[in-house]
Short mmCIF file of C-alpha atoms in Angstrom, two decimals:
data_model
loop_
_atom_site.label_atom_id
_atom_site.label_comp_id
_atom_site.label_asym_id
_atom_site.label_seq_id
_atom_site.Cartn_x
_atom_site.Cartn_y
_atom_site.Cartn_z
CA MET A 1 101.95 -98.61 -6.00
CA ASN A 2 104.88 -100.70 -7.13
CA THR A 3 107.03 -102.04 -4.33
CA PRO A 4 110.76 -101.25 -4.48
CA MET A 5 112.23 -104.73 -4.27
CA GLN A 6 115.42 -104.61 -6.27
CA SER A 7 117.43 -103.17 -3.42
CA GLN A 8 116.90 -106.30 -1.31
CA TYR A 9 116.88 -108.83 -4.14
CA ARG A 10 118.94 -111.92 -3.32
CA ASN A 11 119.72 -114.79 -5.65
CA TYR A 12 120.04 -118.07 -3.77
CA GLN A 13 123.33 -119.66 -4.81
CA GLN A 14 122.99 -123.21 -6.03
CA THR A 15 125.47 -125.46 -7.70
CA THR A 16 124.82 -126.16 -11.35
CA GLN A 17 123.97 -129.81 -11.79
CA ARG A 18 124.99 -131.76 -14.81
CA SER A 19 123.55 -135.12 -15.76
CA PRO A 20 125.98 -138.01 -15.23
CA HIS A 21 124.77 -139.70 -18.41
CA THR A 22 127.18 -139.81 -21.30
CA SER A 23 126.19 -138.23 -24.57
CA GLY A 24 126.63 -141.43 -26.55
CA SER A 25 124.15 -144.24 -26.60
CA ARG A 26 124.52 -146.92 -23.96
CA ARG A 27 125.36 -150.39 -25.10
CA GLY A 28 125.17 -153.69 -23.34
CA PRO A 29 122.95 -154.73 -20.46
CA GLY A 30 122.18 -152.08 -17.91
CA PRO A 31 122.20 -152.39 -14.12
CA ILE A 32 119.19 -154.54 -13.32
CA VAL A 33 118.26 -155.67 -9.85
CA ALA A 34 116.77 -159.12 -10.15
CA GLY A 35 113.89 -160.06 -7.91
CA SER A 36 112.09 -163.29 -7.20
CA HIS A 37 108.52 -163.54 -8.42
CA SER A 38 106.33 -166.37 -7.23
CA GLN A 39 103.97 -167.75 -9.88
CA GLN A 40 100.83 -169.67 -9.02
CA ALA A 41 100.16 -172.78 -11.08
CA PRO A 42 97.01 -172.49 -13.23
CA SER A 43 94.03 -174.67 -12.33
CA ASN A 44 92.59 -177.42 -14.52
CA ALA A 45 89.69 -175.21 -15.55
CA GLN A 46 92.08 -172.52 -16.68
CA LEU A 47 94.15 -175.04 -18.62
CA LEU A 48 91.03 -176.38 -20.36
CA ALA A 49 89.89 -172.85 -21.18
CA GLN A 50 93.31 -171.98 -22.59
CA SER A 51 93.35 -175.19 -24.65
CA GLU A 52 89.89 -174.50 -26.06
CA LEU A 53 90.88 -170.92 -26.87
CA ALA A 54 94.02 -172.16 -28.63
CA LYS A 55 91.95 -174.60 -30.71
CA ARG A 56 89.56 -171.86 -31.75
CA ARG A 57 92.46 -169.62 -32.70
CA ALA A 58 94.01 -172.44 -34.72
CA ARG A 59 90.76 -172.95 -36.66
CA LYS A 60 90.35 -169.22 -37.27
CA PRO A 61 91.61 -168.08 -40.68
CA THR A 62 94.41 -165.54 -40.51
CA ASP A 63 95.48 -165.11 -44.15
CA LYS A 64 94.45 -161.70 -45.49
CA ASN A 65 96.23 -161.96 -48.85
CA ILE A 66 94.12 -162.40 -51.98
CA PRO A 67 94.96 -165.74 -53.73
CA ASP A 68 97.04 -165.57 -56.87
CA GLY A 69 95.12 -165.60 -60.13
CA VAL A 70 92.04 -163.79 -58.86
CA GLU A 71 93.00 -160.64 -60.78
CA ASP A 72 92.76 -162.64 -64.06
CA ILE A 73 89.12 -163.62 -63.58
CA ILE A 74 87.58 -160.38 -62.27
CA ILE A 75 86.81 -157.08 -63.92
CA GLY A 76 88.51 -153.89 -62.74
CA GLU A 77 91.57 -153.08 -60.61
CA GLY A 78 90.15 -154.05 -57.24
CA VAL A 79 92.86 -156.64 -56.52
CA GLN A 80 95.70 -154.20 -57.18
CA GLN A 81 94.02 -151.52 -55.08
CA TYR A 82 93.62 -154.02 -52.23
CA LYS A 83 97.32 -154.93 -52.43
CA ASP A 84 98.26 -151.24 -52.33
CA LEU A 85 96.10 -150.77 -49.23
CA ARG A 86 97.75 -153.75 -47.57
CA GLU A 87 101.20 -152.27 -48.25
CA VAL A 88 100.14 -148.93 -46.76
CA GLU A 89 98.74 -150.76 -43.71
CA ARG A 90 102.04 -152.59 -43.16
CA HIS A 91 104.01 -149.35 -43.27
CA LEU A 92 101.49 -147.64 -40.95
CA ASP A 93 101.58 -150.50 -38.43
CA ALA A 94 105.38 -150.47 -38.37
CA THR A 95 105.47 -146.69 -37.89
CA MET A 96 102.86 -146.73 -35.12
CA MET A 97 104.61 -149.54 -33.27
CA ARG A 98 107.97 -147.77 -33.49
CA LYS A 99 106.48 -144.49 -32.24
CA ARG A 100 104.66 -146.25 -29.43
CA LEU A 101 107.88 -147.92 -28.29
CA ASP A 102 109.65 -144.56 -28.41
CA ILE A 103 106.90 -142.99 -26.29
CA GLN A 104 107.04 -145.84 -23.79
CA ASP A 105 110.81 -145.48 -23.53
CA SER A 106 110.47 -141.73 -22.98
CA VAL A 107 107.85 -142.27 -20.26
CA ASN A 108 110.05 -144.76 -18.39
CA ARG A 109 113.11 -142.52 -18.63
CA GLU A 110 113.60 -140.02 -15.80
CA SER A 111 113.55 -136.56 -17.33
CA LYS A 112 113.31 -133.38 -15.28
CA SER A 113 113.01 -129.75 -16.27
CA TYR A 114 114.11 -126.96 -13.94
CA LYS A 115 112.34 -123.71 -13.20
CA THR A 116 112.79 -120.84 -10.77
CA LEU A 117 110.72 -120.67 -7.61
CA ARG A 118 110.60 -117.07 -6.40
CA ILE A 119 110.02 -116.57 -2.68
CA TRP A 120 108.92 -113.25 -1.18
CA ILE A 121 109.37 -112.61 2.56
CA SER A 122 107.83 -109.57 4.20
CA ASN A 123 106.43 -108.47 7.55
CA THR A 124 104.03 -105.91 8.95
CA ALA A 125 103.91 -104.38 12.43
CA GLU A 126 100.88 -103.52 14.56
CA ASN A 127 100.36 -101.81 17.90
CA GLN A 128 104.00 -100.74 18.08
CA PRO A 129 104.83 -97.87 20.48
CA TRP A 130 105.45 -95.50 17.58
CA GLN A 131 102.01 -96.40 16.16
CA ALA A 132 100.12 -95.33 19.34
CA ARG A 133 97.42 -92.68 18.78
CA GLY A 134 94.92 -90.85 20.95
CA LEU A 135 96.72 -91.16 24.30
CA ASP A 136 95.32 -89.20 27.25
CA GLU A 137 98.02 -86.74 28.24
CA ASN A 138 96.54 -86.38 31.77
CA ALA A 139 96.65 -90.15 32.42
CA PHE A 140 99.39 -91.62 34.55
CA ASP A 141 99.81 -94.76 32.32
CA PHE A 142 100.74 -93.80 28.77
CA SER A 143 100.53 -97.41 27.39
CA THR A 144 97.88 -98.23 24.81
CA GLY A 145 96.76 -101.44 26.49
CA LEU A 146 97.62 -103.43 23.32
CA GLU A 147 100.66 -105.65 22.85
CA ALA A 148 103.04 -104.90 20.03
CA THR A 149 102.96 -107.63 17.34
CA TYR A 150 104.35 -108.36 13.93
CA ARG A 151 103.12 -110.64 11.14
CA VAL A 152 105.51 -112.41 8.74
CA LYS A 153 104.37 -113.63 5.34
CA ILE A 154 106.27 -116.14 3.17
CA GLU A 155 105.00 -116.40 -0.40
CA GLY A 156 106.25 -118.58 -3.23
CA ARG A 157 105.42 -118.87 -6.90
CA LEU A 158 106.99 -120.42 -9.99
CA LEU A 159 108.25 -117.97 -12.58
CA GLU A 160 106.49 -119.06 -15.72
CA ASP A 161 105.17 -117.23 -18.77
CA GLU A 162 103.39 -114.62 -16.67
CA ASP A 163 105.27 -112.04 -14.63
CA ALA A 164 105.37 -113.02 -10.98
CA ASP A 165 105.95 -109.41 -9.92
CA SER A 166 102.50 -108.47 -11.21
CA TYR A 167 101.00 -111.19 -9.04
CA LEU A 168 102.82 -109.82 -6.00
CA ASP A 169 101.61 -106.27 -6.68
CA LYS A 170 98.04 -107.47 -6.95
CA ASP A 171 98.37 -109.45 -3.76
CA SER A 172 99.87 -106.50 -1.90
CA ASP A 173 96.99 -104.25 -2.93
CA ASP A 174 94.52 -106.73 -1.49
CA GLU A 175 96.52 -107.35 1.68
CA GLU A 176 94.03 -105.53 3.89
CA ASP A 177 91.29 -107.94 2.83
CA VAL A 178 93.16 -111.05 3.98
CA LYS A 179 94.42 -109.88 7.38
CA ALA A 180 93.19 -111.73 10.42
CA THR A 181 90.70 -109.90 12.63
CA GLY A 182 90.89 -111.85 15.86
CA ALA A 183 93.25 -113.25 18.48
CA LYS A 184 94.99 -116.41 17.24
CA ASP A 185 97.68 -118.75 18.44
CA ALA A 186 100.97 -116.97 17.82
CA ASP A 187 102.86 -120.23 17.12
CA VAL A 188 100.54 -121.45 14.40
CA MET A 189 101.34 -120.81 10.75
CA GLU A 190 98.51 -119.75 8.50
CA HIS A 191 98.33 -120.58 4.81
CA ASP A 192 96.28 -119.49 1.85
CA GLU A 193 94.02 -122.32 0.75
CA GLU A 194 93.11 -120.78 -2.59
CA ALA A 195 95.65 -120.17 -5.32
CA PRO A 196 96.05 -116.62 -6.60
CA GLN A 197 94.06 -115.97 -9.74
CA SER A 198 96.06 -115.42 -12.86
CA LYS A 199 95.44 -112.24 -14.80
CA THR A 200 95.44 -114.14 -18.09
CA LYS A 201 92.41 -116.28 -18.84
CA ASP A 202 93.22 -119.75 -20.04
CA THR A 203 90.38 -121.33 -21.93
CA THR A 204 92.13 -124.66 -22.32
CA THR A 205 92.28 -127.34 -19.65
CA ALA A 206 95.61 -126.84 -17.86
CA GLN A 207 97.38 -129.08 -15.39
CA PRO A 208 97.22 -128.19 -11.69
CA ARG A 209 99.69 -125.43 -10.89
CA LYS A 210 102.57 -126.25 -8.60
CA LYS A 211 102.39 -124.36 -5.31
CA LEU A 212 104.89 -123.51 -2.60
CA SER A 213 103.96 -126.45 -0.37
CA HIS A 214 104.50 -128.95 -3.20
CA PHE A 215 108.27 -128.40 -3.19
CA PHE A 216 109.06 -128.77 0.53
CA LYS A 217 108.57 -131.38 3.25
CA SER A 218 108.89 -128.92 6.11
CA ILE A 219 109.46 -125.22 6.77
CA THR A 220 110.93 -124.00 10.06
CA VAL A 221 111.70 -120.52 11.37
CA ASP A 222 114.54 -120.19 13.91
CA PHE A 223 114.99 -116.90 15.80
CA ASP A 224 118.25 -115.44 17.07
CA ARG A 225 117.94 -115.33 20.84
CA THR A 226 118.78 -112.11 22.69
CA LYS A 227 118.54 -111.16 26.35
CA SER A 228 115.81 -108.60 25.80
CA ILE A 229 113.47 -111.03 23.99
CA GLN A 230 111.22 -113.36 25.93
CA SER A 231 111.70 -117.11 25.44
CA ASP A 232 108.20 -117.69 24.07
CA SER A 233 108.73 -115.01 21.42
CA ALA A 234 111.90 -116.75 20.21
CA ALA A 235 110.46 -120.27 20.10
CA MET A 236 110.91 -122.11 16.82
CA ILE A 237 107.98 -122.24 14.39
CA GLU A 238 107.61 -125.37 12.26
CA TRP A 239 105.31 -126.65 9.51
CA LYS A 240 105.48 -130.27 8.32
CA LYS A 241 103.70 -131.77 5.36
CA SER A 242 101.31 -134.52 6.34
CA PRO A 243 101.84 -137.93 4.66
CA VAL A 244 100.00 -138.16 1.35
CA HIS A 245 99.14 -141.35 -0.52
CA PRO A 246 101.03 -141.59 -3.83
CA ASN A 247 97.82 -142.08 -5.85
CA THR A 248 96.02 -139.12 -4.28
CA THR A 249 94.74 -136.74 -6.95
CA SER A 250 94.01 -133.77 -4.67
CA LEU A 251 96.06 -132.62 -1.69
CA PRO A 252 94.55 -131.56 1.65
CA PRO A 253 94.47 -127.80 2.35
CA SER A 254 97.28 -128.16 4.88
CA ALA A 255 99.61 -129.31 2.07
CA ASP A 256 98.29 -127.19 -0.80
CA PHE A 257 99.03 -123.49 -0.39
CA ASP A 258 101.09 -120.63 -1.80
CA SER A 259 101.89 -118.63 1.32
CA LEU A 260 102.54 -119.05 5.05
CA GLU A 261 101.87 -116.47 7.75
CA PHE A 262 102.60 -116.34 11.45
CA GLU A 263 102.23 -113.68 14.15
CA ARG A 264 104.36 -113.02 17.23
CA LYS A 265 104.61 -110.42 19.97
CA SER A 266 107.65 -108.16 19.89
CA ASP A 267 108.57 -104.48 19.64
CA GLU A 268 112.20 -105.07 18.62
CA ASN A 269 113.83 -106.06 15.34
CA LEU A 270 114.62 -109.78 15.12
CA ASN A 271 116.91 -111.88 12.97
CA CYS A 272 115.56 -115.26 11.87
CA THR A 273 116.51 -118.10 9.50
CA ILE A 274 113.89 -119.86 7.41
CA SER A 275 114.88 -123.48 6.73
CA MET A 276 113.17 -125.39 3.91
CA VAL A 277 113.58 -129.15 3.43
CA ARG A 278 113.08 -130.06 -0.23
CA ASP A 279 110.52 -132.66 -1.29
CA GLU A 280 111.62 -134.36 -4.53
CA ASP A 281 110.52 -137.60 -6.17
CA PRO A 282 112.79 -139.44 -6.70
CA GLU A 283 114.80 -138.06 -3.81
CA ARG A 284 118.12 -136.41 -4.57
CA TYR A 285 121.17 -136.95 -2.36
CA LEU A 286 124.37 -135.11 -1.60
CA LEU A 287 127.36 -137.12 -2.83
CA SER A 288 130.61 -137.64 -0.98
CA LYS A 289 133.80 -136.03 -2.26
CA GLU A 290 135.11 -139.26 -3.85
CA LEU A 291 131.81 -140.10 -5.55
CA SER A 292 131.37 -136.50 -6.66
CA GLU A 293 134.78 -136.54 -8.34
CA LEU A 294 133.92 -139.83 -10.05
CA LEU A 295 130.58 -138.64 -11.52
CA ASP A 296 131.46 -134.91 -11.76
CA ILE A 297 128.24 -133.92 -9.98
CA GLN A 298 127.38 -133.01 -6.39
CA GLU A 299 123.68 -134.00 -6.21
CA ALA A 300 121.93 -136.92 -7.88
CA THR A 301 119.23 -139.56 -7.42
CA ARG A 302 120.04 -143.21 -6.80
CA GLY A 303 119.15 -144.08 -10.38
CA GLU A 304 121.40 -141.36 -11.78
CA ILE A 305 124.28 -142.52 -9.58
CA ILE A 306 124.04 -146.17 -10.64
CA THR A 307 123.58 -145.25 -14.29
CA GLY A 308 126.54 -142.88 -14.14
CA ILE A 309 128.78 -145.61 -12.66
CA TRP A 310 127.59 -148.05 -15.32
CA ASP A 311 128.42 -145.56 -18.10
CA TYR A 312 131.85 -144.99 -16.56
CA VAL A 313 132.58 -148.73 -16.37
CA SER A 314 131.33 -149.32 -19.92
CA ALA A 315 133.27 -146.39 -21.39
CA LEU A 316 136.58 -147.53 -19.87
CA GLY A 317 136.00 -151.26 -20.47
CA LEU A 318 136.30 -152.26 -16.81
CA GLN A 319 133.95 -155.25 -17.03
CA GLU A 320 135.33 -158.73 -16.45
CA ASP A 321 135.71 -160.79 -19.61
CA ASP A 322 134.07 -163.94 -18.26
CA GLU A 323 131.65 -162.48 -15.69
CA LYS A 324 130.11 -159.32 -17.15
CA ARG A 325 128.67 -158.35 -13.78
CA GLY A 326 132.15 -158.17 -12.31
CA VAL A 327 134.03 -154.85 -12.41
CA ARG A 328 137.76 -154.20 -12.22
CA CYS A 329 138.23 -151.02 -10.18
CA ASP A 330 140.57 -148.34 -11.41
CA GLU A 331 141.99 -145.56 -9.23
CA ARG A 332 138.75 -143.54 -9.05
CA LEU A 333 136.57 -146.57 -8.30
CA ARG A 334 139.02 -147.77 -5.64
CA ALA A 335 138.78 -144.36 -3.98
CA VAL A 336 135.03 -144.84 -3.65
CA PHE A 337 134.61 -148.57 -2.94
CA ARG A 338 138.02 -149.39 -1.32
CA THR A 339 138.44 -152.63 -3.31
CA ASP A 340 140.09 -153.90 -6.48
CA GLN A 341 137.07 -155.84 -7.75
CA LEU A 342 133.36 -155.57 -7.09
CA PHE A 343 130.09 -157.19 -8.14
CA PHE A 344 127.80 -154.71 -9.89
CA PRO A 345 124.52 -155.81 -8.17
CA ASN A 346 126.19 -154.96 -4.83
CA ILE A 347 126.80 -151.32 -5.78
CA PRO A 348 123.47 -149.97 -4.35
CA ASN A 349 124.45 -151.24 -0.89
CA LEU A 350 128.02 -149.99 -1.23
CA LEU A 351 126.78 -146.47 -2.06
CA VAL A 352 125.02 -145.96 1.29
CA PRO A 353 128.06 -144.41 3.07
CA HIS A 354 128.61 -142.04 0.13
CA ILE A 355 125.17 -140.42 -0.05
CA SER A 356 123.40 -138.22 2.46
CA PRO A 357 120.15 -136.21 2.45
CA LEU A 358 120.34 -132.76 0.95
CA PRO A 359 120.79 -129.99 3.54
CA PRO A 360 117.81 -127.66 3.97
CA LEU A 361 117.74 -124.33 2.21
CA LYS A 362 118.65 -121.49 4.60
CA LEU A 363 116.99 -118.11 3.95
CA PRO A 364 118.05 -115.38 6.40
CA TYR A 365 115.58 -112.59 7.11
CA THR A 366 115.36 -109.62 9.48
CA ILE A 367 111.97 -108.82 10.97
CA ARG A 368 111.73 -105.01 11.04
CA VAL A 369 109.30 -103.23 13.37
CA ASP A 370 111.04 -99.83 13.54
CA PRO A 371 109.26 -96.75 12.14
CA ASP A 372 111.98 -95.92 9.59
CA TYR A 373 111.36 -99.21 7.75
CA HIS A 374 107.56 -99.02 7.67
CA ARG A 375 107.13 -95.29 7.08
CA SER A 376 109.37 -95.34 4.01
CA SER A 377 106.73 -97.17 1.95
CA PRO A 378 102.99 -97.74 2.44
CA THR A 379 103.40 -101.39 1.46
CA PRO A 380 105.89 -103.85 2.97
CA THR A 381 109.29 -104.13 1.33
CA HIS A 382 109.95 -107.70 0.29
CA THR A 383 113.10 -109.75 0.44
CA ILE A 384 113.26 -112.00 -2.60
CA TYR A 385 114.99 -115.35 -3.10
CA ASP A 386 115.16 -117.33 -6.35
CA ILE A 387 115.44 -121.11 -5.92
CA ARG A 388 115.97 -123.61 -8.73
CA VAL A 389 113.48 -126.47 -8.39
CA PRO A 390 113.01 -129.63 -10.52
CA LEU A 391 109.73 -130.27 -12.29
CA GLU A 392 108.42 -133.26 -14.14
CA ASP A 393 108.74 -132.96 -17.89
CA PRO A 394 105.40 -131.54 -19.12
CA LEU A 395 105.53 -133.77 -22.20
CA ARG A 396 105.72 -136.88 -20.02
CA ALA A 397 102.15 -136.47 -18.79
CA LYS A 398 100.89 -136.06 -22.34
CA MET A 399 102.83 -139.10 -23.55
CA LEU A 400 101.60 -141.11 -20.56
CA ALA A 401 98.05 -140.14 -21.47
CA LEU A 402 98.63 -141.58 -24.94
CA THR A 403 99.77 -144.93 -23.57
CA THR A 404 96.97 -145.13 -21.00
CA ASP A 405 94.17 -143.83 -23.21
CA PRO A 406 91.06 -145.99 -22.50
CA VAL A 407 90.00 -145.61 -26.13
CA TYR A 408 93.16 -147.33 -27.39
CA PRO A 409 92.27 -150.91 -26.22
CA SER A 410 88.75 -150.63 -27.63
CA THR A 411 90.20 -149.40 -30.93
CA LEU A 412 92.56 -152.39 -31.04
CA ARG A 413 89.65 -154.77 -30.39
CA GLN A 414 87.67 -153.12 -33.16
CA ILE A 415 90.60 -153.45 -35.56
CA ALA A 416 91.04 -157.12 -34.60
CA THR A 417 87.35 -157.73 -35.31
CA HIS A 418 87.70 -156.15 -38.74
CA ASP A 419 90.80 -158.28 -39.41
CA ASP A 420 88.87 -161.45 -38.54
CA GLN A 421 86.04 -160.45 -40.84
CA LEU A 422 88.54 -159.66 -43.59
CA ALA A 423 90.20 -163.09 -43.16
CA LEU A 424 86.79 -164.77 -43.49
CA VAL A 425 86.11 -162.80 -46.69
CA ILE A 426 89.50 -163.84 -48.11
CA GLN A 427 88.78 -167.47 -47.19
CA ALA A 428 85.40 -167.30 -48.97
CA LEU A 429 87.12 -165.73 -51.96
CA ALA A 430 89.65 -168.60 -52.08
CA HIS A 431 86.79 -171.14 -51.98
CA SER A 432 85.01 -169.27 -54.77
CA LYS A 433 88.19 -169.28 -56.87
CA ALA A 434 88.56 -173.05 -56.37
CA LYS A 435 84.95 -173.59 -57.45
CA HIS A 436 85.50 -171.35 -60.47
CA ALA A 437 88.59 -173.33 -61.51
CA PHE A 438 86.71 -176.64 -60.99
CA PHE A 439 83.73 -175.72 -63.16
CA THR A 440 85.89 -173.98 -65.77
CA SER A 441 87.99 -177.14 -66.28
CA MET A 442 84.84 -179.30 -66.37
CA SER A 443 83.21 -177.10 -69.03
CA LYS A 444 86.19 -177.38 -71.39
CA ASP A 445 86.43 -181.24 -71.48
CA PRO A 446 83.76 -182.89 -69.33
CA ALA A 447 84.63 -186.53 -70.10
CA ASN A 448 88.36 -186.38 -69.42
CA PHE A 449 87.78 -184.09 -66.43
CA VAL A 450 85.44 -186.64 -64.81
CA LYS A 451 87.98 -189.40 -65.39
CA ARG A 452 90.78 -187.40 -63.86
CA TRP A 453 88.59 -186.38 -60.96
CA THR A 454 87.43 -189.96 -60.16
CA SER A 455 91.05 -191.18 -60.41
CA SER A 456 92.14 -188.48 -57.99
CA GLN A 457 89.37 -189.35 -55.54
CA LYS A 458 90.28 -193.06 -55.72
CA ARG A 459 93.90 -192.26 -54.98
CA ASP A 460 92.91 -190.11 -52.00
CA LEU A 461 90.71 -192.90 -50.64
CA GLU A 462 93.54 -195.45 -50.91
CA VAL A 463 95.87 -193.11 -49.04
CA ILE A 464 93.29 -192.69 -46.28
CA LEU A 465 92.77 -196.45 -45.98
CA GLY A 466 96.50 -197.22 -46.14
CA GLU A 467 96.19 -199.17 -49.40
CA ALA A 468 98.12 -196.82 -51.68
CA SER A 469 101.14 -198.49 -53.34
CA ARG A 470 104.54 -196.82 -53.23
CA GLY A 471 105.63 -198.15 -56.65
CA VAL A 472 104.64 -200.46 -59.45
CA ASP A 473 106.59 -203.53 -58.26
CA GLU A 474 105.86 -203.05 -54.53
CA GLU A 475 103.16 -204.89 -52.74
CA SER A 476 100.31 -203.00 -51.16
CA PRO A 477 100.96 -202.14 -47.48
CA GLY A 478 97.37 -203.07 -46.73
CA GLU A 479 97.86 -206.65 -47.96
CA GLU A 480 101.10 -206.99 -45.98
CA PHE A 481 99.39 -206.05 -42.72
CA ARG A 482 96.48 -208.37 -43.47
CA ARG A 483 98.78 -211.41 -43.61
CA GLY A 484 99.75 -213.10 -40.37
CA GLY A 485 102.44 -215.58 -39.37
CA GLU A 486 106.00 -215.37 -38.16
CA SER A 487 107.30 -214.32 -41.55
CA GLY A 488 104.94 -211.35 -41.83
CA VAL A 489 105.02 -207.87 -40.33
CA TRP A 490 103.40 -209.01 -37.10
CA GLY A 491 106.28 -211.40 -36.37
CA THR A 492 109.00 -208.74 -36.30
CA ASP A 493 110.69 -207.55 -33.09
CA ILE A 494 109.54 -203.96 -33.60
CA VAL A 495 105.86 -204.98 -33.52
CA ARG A 496 106.41 -207.14 -30.42
CA GLN A 497 108.05 -204.21 -28.59
CA ALA A 498 105.29 -201.83 -29.64
CA VAL A 499 102.57 -204.22 -28.46
CA GLY A 500 104.39 -204.70 -25.15
CA ILE A 501 104.60 -200.96 -24.60
CA GLN A 502 100.86 -200.49 -25.31
CA LEU A 503 99.94 -203.32 -22.90
CA ALA A 504 102.16 -201.80 -20.20
CA LYS A 505 100.41 -198.46 -20.64
CA ALA A 506 97.01 -200.13 -20.33
CA ARG A 507 97.96 -201.50 -16.90
#
């Protein structure tokens, strides 16, 4: 049977947040906090290994362009097709690099999407005086021997593509199967360790669903104290999330649940307030009145605050002309920082008095144990609250998977290997072209070719030995260095200084 919930539907009022970022693109250097990084000097073995690797890289051919003139001595259009492929490769590499940089920028940028977390609060009553049956009318004591109790259930679920009301109806129909059947500690909250099964079957691999406990650090229940209620029945009930390592993939059962339940003894209606402390990463803060007027928002993270101030300073041109990290404060900045000038790296410390933790969410609820409330419907009537909660952008995880794909480095290594092989093929092709030109010229005029070739080899040998003449009338440098005496090269001041320097180094 469908539960009538619209009569007690409550929409939790929250202020609409607007990003402090300006719509235009940011220009100039952003707020960067510089840190000192100690670097260890590399050892001699590492230096030798790096030097040897550099030598091998220097000897490795890198040119992948076919030498000019090859297309004139081969048959077919292979050279032109290769050049077309190289042009396509250059365009593809540029596009992939640009897209990869865009993805990396999107991953590093804080982007949040907001969804509605619907919370249902209901209670049942057991062993109440109006529920007593089978009393002996001849007995002196008309009590049942059982203490009147109530059980409160707090459920939460994100409103996504599926209808959350259908989930609640299914859970209410199966409520009898999940009730406790023994005496338990009345001050201990119980939680469902297994997530409710969705009615729609998803054949694809989906990300873990966010649960109620993922959005809050602690949940407390405070009771309104009255004279007729015992002190132990009005004691506060509290659940706190245990510390979890940031790299933990799976949460413990105590921090991974969709509903909380607790049981207390009472035969009277009670008013209580459920307080929920939000758990957000990065943490959001409540801004002071002056800072809120400056950024036009009431809640923000530290990064959003600093970025918003930077955009404000850049838009109004409040940077110092000589020292770009200096800021001239206008009326709004003076209202926040109480100074005429400030140093931008000091802003994070100056913001501490203007930010405070967000107050917990307060959800009032009345625990009803009277017969009129429970006899009106066979299933408990729920009080509903809708809370706006931030979620990580679903595209960010997919983009992060692209940048951290283990196949990507191996693919790059494979491509680099193919490039090295291609460079070796191009080098062999250049050698083959040189041999082809050599033998072609020799076949046309062997005699003159041999003369030209021997003359060229002689000239190369003279250059190597230092005997090549610079002109017709000049003497050979080799003969000049062979002569001694004060009037020769060895008697000049430059040679004496050079010899003195070499002898000083030898010592």
